[in-house]
Coordinates of C-alpha atoms in Angstrom, one line a residue:
M935 CA -0.8 -11.1 -35.9
N936 CA -4.4 -10.2 -34.4
K937 CA -5.7 -10.3 -37.6
V938 CA -4.5 -13.6 -38.2
T939 CA -4.8 -15.0 -34.9
N940 CA -9.4 -13.7 -34.5
L941 CA -9.3 -15.2 -38.0
F942 CA -8.4 -18.6 -36.6
N943 CA -10.8 -17.9 -33.4
S944 CA -13.7 -17.9 -35.7
F945 CA -12.4 -21.4 -37.3
T946 CA -14.3 -23.8 -35.1
F947 CA -12.6 -27.5 -35.9
S948 CA -13.9 -30.7 -34.3
T949 CA -11.4 -32.3 -31.7
N950 CA -10.5 -35.5 -35.0
K951 CA -10.0 -32.1 -37.2
L952 CA -7.5 -30.3 -34.7
V953 CA -5.8 -33.4 -33.7
L954 CA -5.3 -34.7 -37.6
F955 CA -4.6 -30.7 -39.0
T956 CA -1.6 -30.7 -36.0
C957 CA -0.3 -34.5 -35.9
S958 CA 0.2 -33.5 -39.7
Y959 CA 2.3 -30.5 -39.5
V960 CA 4.2 -32.1 -37.0
I961 CA 4.9 -35.4 -39.1
F962 CA 5.4 -33.1 -42.7
L963 CA 7.1 -30.7 -41.6
L964 CA 9.1 -30.8 -37.8
N965 CA 10.5 -34.5 -39.3
I966 CA 12.1 -33.2 -42.0
P967 CA 15.2 -34.1 -41.5
F968 CA 14.0 -37.9 -40.4
F969 CA 12.8 -37.9 -44.7
I970 CA 15.6 -36.3 -46.0
K971 CA 17.7 -39.3 -43.8
T972 CA 15.3 -41.9 -44.4
T973 CA 15.1 -41.0 -48.4
A974 CA 19.0 -40.8 -48.9
A975 CA 18.8 -44.6 -47.4
I976 CA 16.5 -46.0 -49.7
T977 CA 17.4 -44.8 -52.7
R978 CA 21.0 -46.0 -52.0
L979 CA 19.9 -49.4 -52.9
D980 CA 19.8 -50.8 -56.0
E981 CA 16.0 -51.1 -56.4
F982 CA 13.6 -49.5 -54.1
N983 CA 10.0 -48.8 -54.4
Q984 CA 8.6 -45.8 -54.9
F985 CA 5.1 -46.8 -53.1
F986 CA 7.4 -47.8 -49.9
L987 CA 9.1 -44.5 -49.7
I988 CA 5.2 -42.8 -50.3
S989 CA 4.3 -44.7 -48.1
I990 CA 6.7 -44.1 -44.6
P991 CA 5.0 -40.5 -44.2
V992 CA 1.4 -42.0 -44.7
L993 CA 2.2 -44.2 -41.9
L994 CA 3.5 -42.0 -39.4
L995 CA 0.8 -39.5 -39.9
C996 CA -1.3 -42.5 -39.0
L997 CA 0.3 -43.8 -36.0
S998 CA 0.2 -39.8 -34.8
V999 CA -2.7 -39.8 -34.8
F1000 CA -3.5 -43.2 -33.4
L1001 CA -1.7 -42.2 -30.4
Q1002 CA -2.5 -38.4 -30.1
C1003 CA -6.4 -39.7 -29.9
F1004 CA -5.9 -41.6 -26.3
F1005 CA -5.5 -37.9 -25.3
A1006 CA -7.8 -36.1 -27.1
F1007 CA -10.4 -35.2 -24.4
R1008 CA -11.7 -31.8 -23.3
W1009 CA -9.6 -29.4 -21.6
I1010 CA -6.5 -31.4 -22.2
T1011 CA -6.5 -31.5 -26.2
K1012 CA -5.2 -28.2 -27.0
P1013 CA -2.2 -28.2 -23.9
L1014 CA -1.0 -31.6 -24.9
L1015 CA -1.4 -30.5 -28.4
I1016 CA 0.7 -27.0 -27.9
L1017 CA 2.6 -29.7 -25.6
L1018 CA 3.6 -32.0 -28.7
V1019 CA 4.0 -28.8 -31.1
M1020 CA 6.7 -27.0 -28.9
V1021 CA 9.0 -30.6 -28.0
S1022 CA 8.8 -31.2 -31.7
S1023 CA 9.9 -27.4 -32.8
V1024 CA 13.2 -27.9 -30.6
V1025 CA 14.1 -31.1 -31.4
F1026 CA 13.7 -29.6 -35.0
Y1027 CA 15.7 -26.8 -34.3
S1028 CA 18.4 -28.5 -33.1
S1029 CA 18.4 -31.7 -36.1
I1030 CA 18.6 -29.2 -38.8
T1031 CA 20.9 -26.7 -36.5
Y1032 CA 23.6 -28.7 -35.2
G1033 CA 22.7 -32.8 -36.4
I1034 CA 21.4 -33.5 -33.1
V1035 CA 20.1 -37.2 -32.2
F1036 CA 17.7 -37.2 -28.6
D1037 CA 19.1 -40.4 -28.4
Y1038 CA 19.0 -41.6 -24.8
G1039 CA 23.2 -40.3 -24.1
M1040 CA 21.5 -37.1 -25.3
I1041 CA 18.7 -37.1 -22.4
Q1042 CA 21.3 -37.9 -19.9
N1043 CA 23.9 -35.1 -21.2
T1044 CA 21.0 -32.6 -21.8
V1045 CA 19.7 -33.4 -18.8
E1046 CA 23.1 -32.8 -16.3
T1047 CA 23.9 -29.6 -18.3
D1048 CA 24.0 -26.5 -16.2
T1049 CA 22.2 -23.7 -16.8
A1050 CA 24.8 -21.2 -17.8
E1051 CA 25.4 -24.1 -20.3
A1052 CA 22.3 -24.4 -21.6
L1053 CA 21.8 -20.6 -22.0
S1054 CA 25.2 -20.3 -23.9
Y1055 CA 22.5 -22.4 -27.3
V1056 CA 20.1 -19.2 -26.8
N1057 CA 20.8 -16.8 -29.4
F1058 CA 18.7 -14.6 -32.0
S1059 CA 18.6 -17.4 -34.5
A1060 CA 17.1 -19.8 -32.1
F1061 CA 14.5 -17.5 -31.1
I1062 CA 12.7 -16.8 -34.7
F1063 CA 13.1 -20.5 -35.8
L1064 CA 11.3 -21.2 -32.6
F1065 CA 9.0 -18.7 -32.9
T1066 CA 8.3 -19.4 -36.3
F1067 CA 7.9 -23.0 -36.2
G1068 CA 6.8 -23.8 -32.4
I1069 CA 5.2 -20.4 -30.7
L1070 CA 3.1 -19.2 -33.3
P1071 CA 1.7 -22.5 -34.6
S1072 CA 0.7 -23.1 -30.8
I1073 CA -1.3 -19.8 -30.6
L1074 CA -2.7 -20.9 -33.7
I1075 CA -3.9 -23.7 -31.8
A1076 CA -4.8 -22.1 -28.6
K1077 CA -6.6 -19.5 -30.7
I1078 CA -9.3 -22.8 -32.7
R1079 CA -12.3 -23.2 -31.0
L1080 CA -13.1 -26.5 -30.5
T1081 CA -16.5 -28.2 -31.1
Y1082 CA -17.6 -30.9 -28.6
K1083 CA -19.8 -33.8 -28.5
S1084 CA -22.1 -35.7 -26.1
F1085 CA -19.4 -37.8 -24.1
L1086 CA -20.3 -41.0 -26.2
G1087 CA -20.6 -38.9 -29.5
E1088 CA -16.1 -38.1 -28.3
L1089 CA -15.7 -41.0 -27.7
F1090 CA -17.2 -42.6 -31.2
D1091 CA -15.4 -40.1 -33.1
R1092 CA -12.6 -41.2 -31.8
T1093 CA -12.7 -44.4 -31.8
K1094 CA -13.7 -43.8 -35.4
L1095 CA -10.3 -41.9 -36.2
M1096 CA -8.5 -44.1 -34.6
G1097 CA -9.9 -47.3 -36.4
V1098 CA -9.0 -45.3 -40.2
S1099 CA -5.9 -44.7 -38.8
F1100 CA -5.3 -47.9 -37.2
G1101 CA -6.6 -49.7 -40.2
I1102 CA -3.9 -47.9 -43.1
V1103 CA -1.3 -48.8 -40.8
V1104 CA -1.9 -52.5 -40.9
L1105 CA -2.7 -52.2 -44.7
I1106 CA 1.3 -50.8 -44.9
V1107 CA 2.4 -53.0 -43.0
L1108 CA 1.0 -56.7 -44.7
V1109 CA 2.2 -55.1 -47.8
F1110 CA 5.5 -53.4 -47.6
Y1111 CA 6.5 -54.9 -44.1
S1112 CA 9.9 -57.1 -46.0
S1113 CA 10.8 -53.3 -46.9
Y1114 CA 10.3 -51.8 -43.3
A1115 CA 12.5 -54.7 -41.5
S1116 CA 15.4 -54.4 -44.1
I1117 CA 15.2 -50.6 -44.0
G1118 CA 14.7 -50.6 -40.0
R1119 CA 17.7 -53.7 -39.8
N1120 CA 20.3 -51.8 -41.7
N1121 CA 19.7 -48.1 -40.6
R1122 CA 18.8 -48.6 -36.6
D1123 CA 20.2 -44.7 -36.7
L1124 CA 17.0 -43.4 -38.6
V1125 CA 14.9 -43.4 -35.6
G1126 CA 16.7 -41.3 -33.4
Y1127 CA 15.7 -38.5 -36.3
L1128 CA 11.3 -39.0 -35.3
T1129 CA 10.6 -35.9 -34.1
P1130 CA 9.2 -35.7 -31.5
Y1131 CA 8.6 -39.5 -30.3
A1132 CA 12.4 -40.6 -30.2
L1133 CA 12.9 -37.9 -27.4
I1134 CA 9.7 -38.8 -25.5
D1135 CA 11.2 -42.7 -25.6
S1136 CA 14.7 -41.9 -24.5
T1137 CA 13.2 -39.7 -21.9
V1138 CA 10.7 -42.6 -20.4
K1139 CA 14.0 -44.9 -20.6
Y1140 CA 16.6 -42.2 -18.7
L1141 CA 13.9 -41.6 -16.2
Q1142 CA 13.1 -45.4 -15.5
R1143 CA 17.0 -46.2 -15.2
N1144 CA 17.7 -43.3 -13.0
Y1145 CA 14.5 -42.4 -11.0
L1146 CA 12.5 -45.7 -10.6
Y1147 CA 15.1 -48.4 -10.3
P1148 CA 16.7 -48.9 -6.9
P1149 CA 19.9 -47.7 -6.6
L1150 CA 22.4 -50.4 -6.1
K1151 CA 24.7 -51.7 -3.6
F1152 CA 28.1 -50.2 -3.4
T1153 CA 31.0 -52.7 -4.0
L1154 CA 34.5 -52.1 -3.1
L1155 CA 36.7 -53.7 -5.9
D1156 CA 39.7 -53.8 -3.7
T1157 CA 40.0 -53.4 0.1
N1158 CA 43.5 -53.0 0.1
P1159 CA 45.6 -51.6 -2.5
V1160 CA 49.2 -50.6 -1.9
I1161 CA 51.7 -48.0 -3.1
V1162 CA 54.8 -49.5 -4.2
N1163 CA 57.7 -46.9 -4.3
E1164 CA 60.9 -48.4 -3.6
K1165 CA 62.7 -45.4 -4.2
H1166 CA 61.0 -43.7 -1.7
T1167 CA 60.6 -40.3 -3.5
K1168 CA 57.8 -37.9 -3.6
H1169 CA 55.7 -38.3 -7.3
V1170 CA 53.2 -35.5 -8.5
T1171 CA 51.4 -36.5 -11.5
V1172 CA 48.5 -34.0 -12.6
L1173 CA 45.9 -35.4 -14.8
V1174 CA 44.8 -32.6 -17.1
L1175 CA 40.5 -33.6 -18.4
G1176 CA 40.3 -31.8 -21.3
E1177 CA 36.5 -30.9 -22.7
T1178 CA 35.5 -31.0 -26.6
A1179 CA 39.0 -31.0 -27.8
R1180 CA 39.5 -33.4 -30.7
A1181 CA 42.6 -35.4 -31.9
Q1182 CA 42.5 -34.0 -35.5
S1183 CA 42.7 -30.4 -34.5
F1184 CA 46.0 -30.9 -32.9
S1185 CA 49.5 -29.7 -34.6
L1186 CA 51.4 -32.6 -32.4
N1187 CA 48.9 -35.1 -34.5
G1188 CA 50.0 -33.7 -37.7
Y1189 CA 47.2 -30.6 -38.2
H1190 CA 48.0 -27.6 -40.5
K1191 CA 48.0 -24.9 -38.4
P1192 CA 50.4 -24.3 -35.4
T1193 CA 48.0 -25.5 -32.7
N1194 CA 50.6 -26.8 -30.3
Q1195 CA 53.6 -24.2 -30.6
F1196 CA 53.6 -23.9 -26.7
T1197 CA 53.8 -28.4 -25.7
E1198 CA 55.8 -29.3 -29.0
K1199 CA 59.0 -27.4 -27.9
L1200 CA 58.6 -29.7 -23.9
G1201 CA 59.1 -32.8 -25.0
V1202 CA 55.7 -34.1 -25.1
V1203 CA 54.0 -37.0 -26.3
S1204 CA 51.1 -37.1 -28.5
F1205 CA 50.0 -40.1 -28.7
K1206 CA 47.5 -39.9 -32.2
N1207 CA 45.1 -42.8 -32.1
V1208 CA 42.8 -42.8 -29.5
S1209 CA 38.8 -43.4 -29.3
S1210 CA 36.6 -41.8 -26.5
C1211 CA 34.3 -43.7 -24.2
G1212 CA 31.4 -41.7 -25.6
T1213 CA 30.6 -39.0 -27.4
A1214 CA 28.9 -36.6 -24.4
T1215 CA 31.0 -35.9 -21.1
A1216 CA 28.0 -37.2 -19.7
V1217 CA 29.1 -40.9 -20.9
S1218 CA 32.8 -40.6 -21.6
V1219 CA 33.7 -38.9 -18.1
P1220 CA 32.5 -41.4 -15.6
C1221 CA 33.4 -44.6 -18.4
M1222 CA 37.0 -43.2 -18.2
F1223 CA 37.9 -43.6 -14.7
S1224 CA 35.3 -47.4 -14.1
R1225 CA 36.9 -50.5 -14.2
L1226 CA 33.9 -51.1 -17.1
D1227 CA 35.1 -50.9 -20.5
K1228 CA 33.1 -48.9 -23.2
E1229 CA 31.5 -52.4 -24.2
N1230 CA 29.9 -53.4 -20.8
Y1231 CA 29.9 -49.8 -19.0
D1232 CA 27.1 -48.9 -17.7
K1233 CA 26.3 -45.7 -15.4
R1234 CA 24.4 -47.4 -12.5
L1235 CA 26.9 -50.6 -12.0
A1236 CA 30.1 -47.6 -12.7
I1237 CA 28.7 -45.3 -10.1
A1238 CA 28.0 -48.4 -7.7
Q1239 CA 31.6 -49.6 -7.2
Q1240 CA 35.2 -47.9 -7.3
N1241 CA 36.9 -45.9 -9.9
A1242 CA 40.6 -45.3 -10.2
L1243 CA 40.5 -42.3 -8.3
D1244 CA 39.3 -44.1 -5.0
I1245 CA 41.6 -46.9 -6.1
I1246 CA 44.1 -44.7 -5.6
H1247 CA 43.4 -42.8 -2.6
L1248 CA 42.7 -46.2 -0.5
A1249 CA 45.9 -46.6 -1.6
G1250 CA 47.6 -43.6 0.4
A1251 CA 47.8 -41.2 -2.1
D1252 CA 46.5 -37.7 -1.9
V1253 CA 43.7 -37.2 -4.4
L1254 CA 42.2 -33.9 -5.0
W1255 CA 39.9 -33.0 -7.9
V1256 CA 39.9 -29.3 -9.2
S1257 CA 37.3 -28.3 -11.8
N1258 CA 36.6 -25.4 -13.6
N1259 CA 33.8 -26.9 -16.0
N1260 CA 30.3 -26.8 -14.4
G1261 CA 29.1 -29.7 -15.7
S1262 CA 30.4 -31.5 -12.8
C1263 CA 32.8 -34.7 -12.2
K1264 CA 29.9 -36.9 -13.0
G1265 CA 30.1 -38.6 -9.7
V1266 CA 33.7 -39.9 -10.3
C1267 CA 35.1 -37.4 -7.8
N1268 CA 32.5 -37.8 -4.6
R1269 CA 34.9 -39.5 -2.7
V1270 CA 38.3 -37.5 -3.0
K1271 CA 38.7 -34.1 -2.2
T1272 CA 37.2 -31.1 -4.5
L1273 CA 37.8 -27.9 -5.5
Q1274 CA 34.9 -25.9 -7.9
I1275 CA 36.5 -22.9 -9.7
D1276 CA 33.8 -20.0 -8.6
T1277 CA 33.2 -18.2 -11.3
T1278 CA 30.5 -15.2 -10.2
N1279 CA 33.6 -13.4 -9.0
T1280 CA 35.3 -10.4 -10.0
D1281 CA 38.6 -12.5 -11.5
P1282 CA 39.2 -11.2 -14.5
L1283 CA 40.0 -14.5 -15.9
C1284 CA 35.4 -15.1 -15.4
D1285 CA 32.7 -13.2 -16.7
G1286 CA 30.1 -14.5 -14.1
K1287 CA 29.4 -17.9 -15.6
Y1288 CA 32.7 -19.2 -16.9
C1289 CA 36.4 -18.7 -16.1
V1290 CA 39.0 -19.0 -19.0
D1291 CA 41.5 -22.2 -17.9
E1292 CA 44.6 -20.4 -16.9
V1293 CA 42.4 -20.2 -13.5
L1294 CA 43.0 -24.0 -12.9
L1295 CA 46.9 -22.4 -12.3
R1296 CA 46.4 -20.6 -9.3
P1297 CA 45.3 -24.0 -7.2
L1298 CA 47.2 -25.7 -8.9
K1299 CA 50.5 -23.9 -7.9
Q1300 CA 48.6 -23.6 -4.1
K1301 CA 49.0 -27.1 -4.2
L1302 CA 52.0 -28.2 -4.9
A1303 CA 53.3 -25.3 -2.7
S1304 CA 51.7 -27.6 0.0
L1305 CA 52.2 -31.2 -0.6
T1306 CA 51.4 -33.1 2.0
H1307 CA 51.7 -37.2 1.0
E1308 CA 54.6 -38.8 -0.8
D1309 CA 52.1 -39.7 -3.9
T1310 CA 50.2 -36.7 -5.1
L1311 CA 47.0 -36.9 -8.3
I1312 CA 46.0 -34.0 -9.1
V1313 CA 42.8 -33.5 -11.8
L1314 CA 42.7 -30.7 -13.3
H1315 CA 39.2 -30.5 -15.4
M1316 CA 38.5 -27.5 -17.9
I1317 CA 36.0 -25.9 -19.7
G1318 CA 38.2 -26.4 -22.9
S1319 CA 36.4 -26.1 -26.2
H1320 CA 33.2 -26.4 -25.4
G1321 CA 30.5 -25.1 -27.7
P1322 CA 28.8 -23.3 -29.0
T1323 CA 30.0 -20.3 -27.3
Y1324 CA 33.9 -21.5 -28.2
Y1325 CA 34.7 -17.8 -28.1
K1326 CA 34.6 -17.3 -24.7
R1327 CA 36.6 -20.1 -23.7
Y1328 CA 39.5 -18.1 -24.7
P1329 CA 41.0 -14.7 -23.8
D1330 CA 42.1 -11.9 -26.3
K1331 CA 45.9 -11.9 -26.4
N1332 CA 45.2 -16.0 -27.1
R1333 CA 43.1 -15.0 -30.6
I1334 CA 45.9 -16.0 -32.5
F1335 CA 43.8 -17.2 -35.8
I1336 CA 41.6 -14.9 -37.1
P1337 CA 38.7 -14.2 -38.7
D1338 CA 36.6 -16.0 -35.7
C1339 CA 33.4 -16.4 -34.6
Q1340 CA 32.5 -14.1 -32.0
R1341 CA 28.6 -15.5 -31.7
S1342 CA 26.9 -18.5 -30.1
D1343 CA 24.7 -19.6 -33.4
I1344 CA 27.8 -21.0 -35.1
Q1345 CA 25.6 -22.2 -38.0
N1346 CA 25.6 -18.8 -39.3
C1347 CA 29.3 -18.4 -39.5
S1348 CA 31.7 -19.2 -42.3
T1349 CA 33.9 -22.5 -42.2
E1350 CA 37.0 -20.5 -42.0
E1351 CA 35.3 -18.4 -39.3
L1352 CA 34.4 -21.4 -37.2
A1353 CA 37.8 -23.7 -37.8
N1354 CA 39.7 -20.6 -36.6
T1355 CA 37.6 -20.2 -33.7
Y1356 CA 37.4 -23.4 -32.6
D1357 CA 41.3 -23.5 -32.6
N1358 CA 42.0 -20.5 -30.5
T1359 CA 40.3 -22.9 -28.0
I1360 CA 42.6 -26.0 -28.8
A1361 CA 45.6 -23.2 -28.9
Y1362 CA 44.6 -21.7 -25.8
T1363 CA 44.6 -25.5 -24.2
D1364 CA 48.2 -25.9 -25.3
Y1365 CA 49.1 -22.6 -23.8
V1366 CA 47.5 -23.3 -20.5
L1367 CA 48.9 -27.1 -20.5
S1368 CA 52.6 -25.3 -21.3
K1369 CA 52.1 -23.9 -17.6
V1370 CA 51.5 -27.0 -16.1
I1371 CA 54.2 -28.7 -17.3
S1372 CA 56.5 -25.3 -16.2
E1373 CA 55.0 -26.1 -12.6
L1374 CA 55.8 -29.4 -12.6
N1375 CA 59.4 -28.9 -13.9
M1376 CA 60.0 -26.4 -11.7
L1377 CA 58.6 -28.7 -8.6
S1378 CA 61.0 -31.4 -10.6
Q1379 CA 64.0 -29.1 -10.0
S1380 CA 63.7 -27.5 -6.9
Q1381 CA 62.5 -30.3 -4.6
D1382 CA 63.4 -33.1 -6.1
I1383 CA 60.2 -34.2 -6.9
E1384 CA 59.1 -37.0 -9.7
T1385 CA 56.5 -35.2 -11.8
S1386 CA 54.3 -36.4 -14.9
M1387 CA 51.2 -35.0 -17.3
I1388 CA 48.7 -36.6 -18.6
Y1389 CA 46.3 -34.9 -21.1
I1390 CA 43.2 -36.6 -22.6
S1391 CA 39.7 -35.4 -23.9
D1392 CA 36.5 -36.7 -22.8
H1393 CA 35.0 -36.5 -26.5
G1394 CA 35.7 -34.3 -29.4
E1395 CA 33.6 -32.2 -31.5
S1396 CA 32.0 -31.8 -35.4
L1397 CA 32.4 -28.7 -36.9
G1398 CA 29.9 -28.8 -39.6
E1399 CA 31.4 -32.0 -41.2
S1400 CA 28.1 -33.4 -42.8
G1401 CA 26.1 -30.9 -41.7
V1402 CA 26.9 -32.0 -38.3
F1403 CA 28.0 -29.4 -35.3
L1404 CA 28.7 -30.0 -31.5
H1405 CA 28.9 -33.6 -30.4
G1406 CA 26.7 -36.2 -28.8
L1407 CA 25.4 -38.7 -31.7
P1408 CA 25.0 -42.0 -30.8
Y1409 CA 28.7 -43.8 -31.0
A1410 CA 27.6 -46.5 -33.5
F1411 CA 27.1 -43.8 -36.2
A1412 CA 28.9 -40.9 -34.7
P1413 CA 31.9 -39.0 -36.9
K1414 CA 35.5 -39.8 -36.2
E1415 CA 35.6 -35.9 -35.3
Q1416 CA 33.5 -37.2 -32.0
T1417 CA 35.3 -39.6 -30.8
H1418 CA 38.9 -39.3 -32.0
V1419 CA 40.5 -38.0 -28.7
P1420 CA 43.9 -36.1 -28.1
L1421 CA 46.3 -37.5 -25.4
I1422 CA 49.8 -36.2 -24.4
Y1423 CA 52.1 -37.3 -22.4
W1424 CA 54.9 -35.8 -20.4
A1425 CA 57.2 -36.3 -17.5
D1426 CA 60.0 -34.4 -16.0
S1427 CA 63.8 -35.8 -17.6
L1428 CA 65.6 -35.2 -14.6
H1429 CA 63.9 -38.2 -12.7
Q1430 CA 62.7 -39.9 -16.2
N1431 CA 64.0 -39.1 -19.4
E1432 CA 64.6 -43.3 -20.4
R1433 CA 60.6 -43.1 -19.4
V1434 CA 59.4 -40.6 -22.1
S1435 CA 62.2 -42.1 -24.5
C1436 CA 60.0 -45.3 -24.7
V1437 CA 56.3 -43.7 -24.2
S1438 CA 57.4 -41.5 -27.2
K1439 CA 58.1 -45.3 -29.1
M1440 CA 54.0 -46.0 -28.2
S1441 CA 52.2 -43.0 -29.9
D1442 CA 51.1 -44.9 -32.7
K1443 CA 49.5 -47.6 -30.3
N1444 CA 45.5 -47.5 -31.0
I1445 CA 44.1 -47.1 -27.1
S1446 CA 41.3 -45.5 -26.1
H1447 CA 39.5 -44.2 -22.4
D1448 CA 39.4 -48.4 -21.6
N1449 CA 42.9 -47.7 -21.2
V1450 CA 43.3 -44.5 -18.4
F1451 CA 42.1 -47.0 -15.3
D1452 CA 45.0 -48.5 -15.9
I1453 CA 47.3 -46.2 -17.2
L1454 CA 46.4 -43.9 -14.2
L1455 CA 47.3 -46.7 -12.0
S1456 CA 50.7 -47.5 -13.6
E1457 CA 51.3 -43.3 -13.0
M1458 CA 50.5 -43.9 -9.5
S1459 CA 52.6 -47.2 -8.9
V1460 CA 49.3 -48.8 -7.3
D1461 CA 49.8 -52.3 -6.9
S1462 CA 45.5 -53.6 -6.8
K1463 CA 43.4 -56.5 -7.9
T1464 CA 41.8 -53.9 -10.0
F1465 CA 44.9 -53.3 -12.2
I1466 CA 45.2 -55.1 -15.3
K1467 CA 49.3 -55.1 -16.8
Q1468 CA 48.2 -55.9 -20.2
N1469 CA 45.8 -52.9 -20.4
N1470 CA 48.2 -50.1 -19.7
P1471 CA 50.5 -49.3 -23.2
L1472 CA 52.5 -47.7 -20.6
N1473 CA 53.6 -50.2 -18.5
Q1474 CA 57.1 -51.7 -20.3
C1475 CA 58.2 -48.1 -20.0
K1476 CA 58.5 -48.2 -16.5
T1477 CA 61.5 -48.1 -14.5
A1478 CA 61.9 -51.1 -12.1
G1479 CA 60.4 -50.8 -8.5
A1480 CA 58.4 -47.5 -9.8
I1481 CA 55.6 -49.2 -11.4
A1482 CA 53.0 -51.3 -9.3
Q1483 CA 54.4 -54.8 -10.7
T1484 CA 50.4 -56.3 -9.3
V1485 CA 51.3 -59.2 -7.7
H1486 CA 47.8 -60.6 -8.7
Q1487 CA 48.2 -61.4 -12.2
N1488 CA 45.1 -60.0 -13.3
T1489 CA 43.5 -61.0 -16.5
K1490 CA 40.0 -59.0 -18.0
N1491 CA 38.0 -61.8 -16.2
G1492 CA 39.6 -61.3 -13.1
A1493 CA 39.0 -57.8 -12.6
N1494 CA 35.5 -57.8 -14.1
R1495 CA 36.2 -55.8 -16.8

């Protein structure tokens, strides 16, 4: 290593040459995922120009050199080039290993990720990769000696390089403009693979939207929601918010492994055609509780107005959010009572960074034993199936499918091991859900309280299908593994036997996170002008007097949809 660095230390480069070599390294090597995707898109065409295909890396190199020349002066040259290489190597690793695209949503998800979750991606394979493609080239850049001319001389050299680069760009665009326009128009996702410029662009947009725009004034969508409870019976609904669970891995939906062996015996209804609002928690969670739908969802607007929990709480229900997810509630629970599970204690269900989801049963039992309101909504936010450390999401006693993948560099596990590990997380989630149902069932029978449970996941997960792992791809081209999510419904048979029978007939309906707002208001019998009756697929299954039969006759326009 010393011999290599000493060799480079003896080299003297002009600033132009260092910029050209560094940009060539980033474009030709660290953009391999982009070139693979682009080549596939172009060669799929019935007719394509080979010279157009060859022009793409040349165009990108010239654009990169042109941009980098603006910052290539004296003492800032090397630090910025090293930063370019290090950032590019991280993006390269993420793209080539997991298929990650750093669009706006991924930047938001990354920023809102806690330290423990971020560290779960750190492993030996990642270190070797980043050392080879990031640290080592950065050391070489730092060791190379630069020769400097006078200020005017450096300015002339930089202007000359920029002029040549710009001239080549103009020439390529003039010759192949129609081809670039066509490919760009029909393959908008390709831009997301440009390393590291897609990340830089998305980061700038994120900073602009979240830190440069002034906060919006908080809007009250309804100042007087009420609970319609003509029977005057106590009611408890538990909403279990799943994490990274995909519908395809639920045996309730036809999966070949018995991942739902606990709940399938308890009379649950599984909705088989449910789509998520996003492919990451940072988008899906606030979106599903918002009155805004997926098409019109905007986080700035969503957090500046009442959500479903706010409306239900204002109507008079007791609302509690209990989280075993270190990623927080993304602002949804800011105005209701919250409880964050402590992961740093000596609890046998915790390892100091994470707890398995059985830990949620304790605060649930405590809350059910001390109900203070006639109507109660409890949200249990799971850690669920969050990767890549799937093996940490279930205890040994629930290690059903083996061999499993007991490591975080999941790309190095076999297909069978990875599937077994993920399926164990789903089976464990099912076990926890059965315990939640058991608690609610006992409450219903012992105290004559109407109870129900809804389970829904925020987004799904890719397990190597088409070379993609984890989640967070832009929704426009995300695979169904990331957008097809489970929704399970249960209600106690003592009070709602007919309702469950009716709901089961709805299990094949196409629904989405857009329906969650109205399903929750309906389940809690909240009459509100924000409620859209036709947007609740369970509406016709409510018994008379038990549902919010809104007098406002809302339409999508009337409820700010």
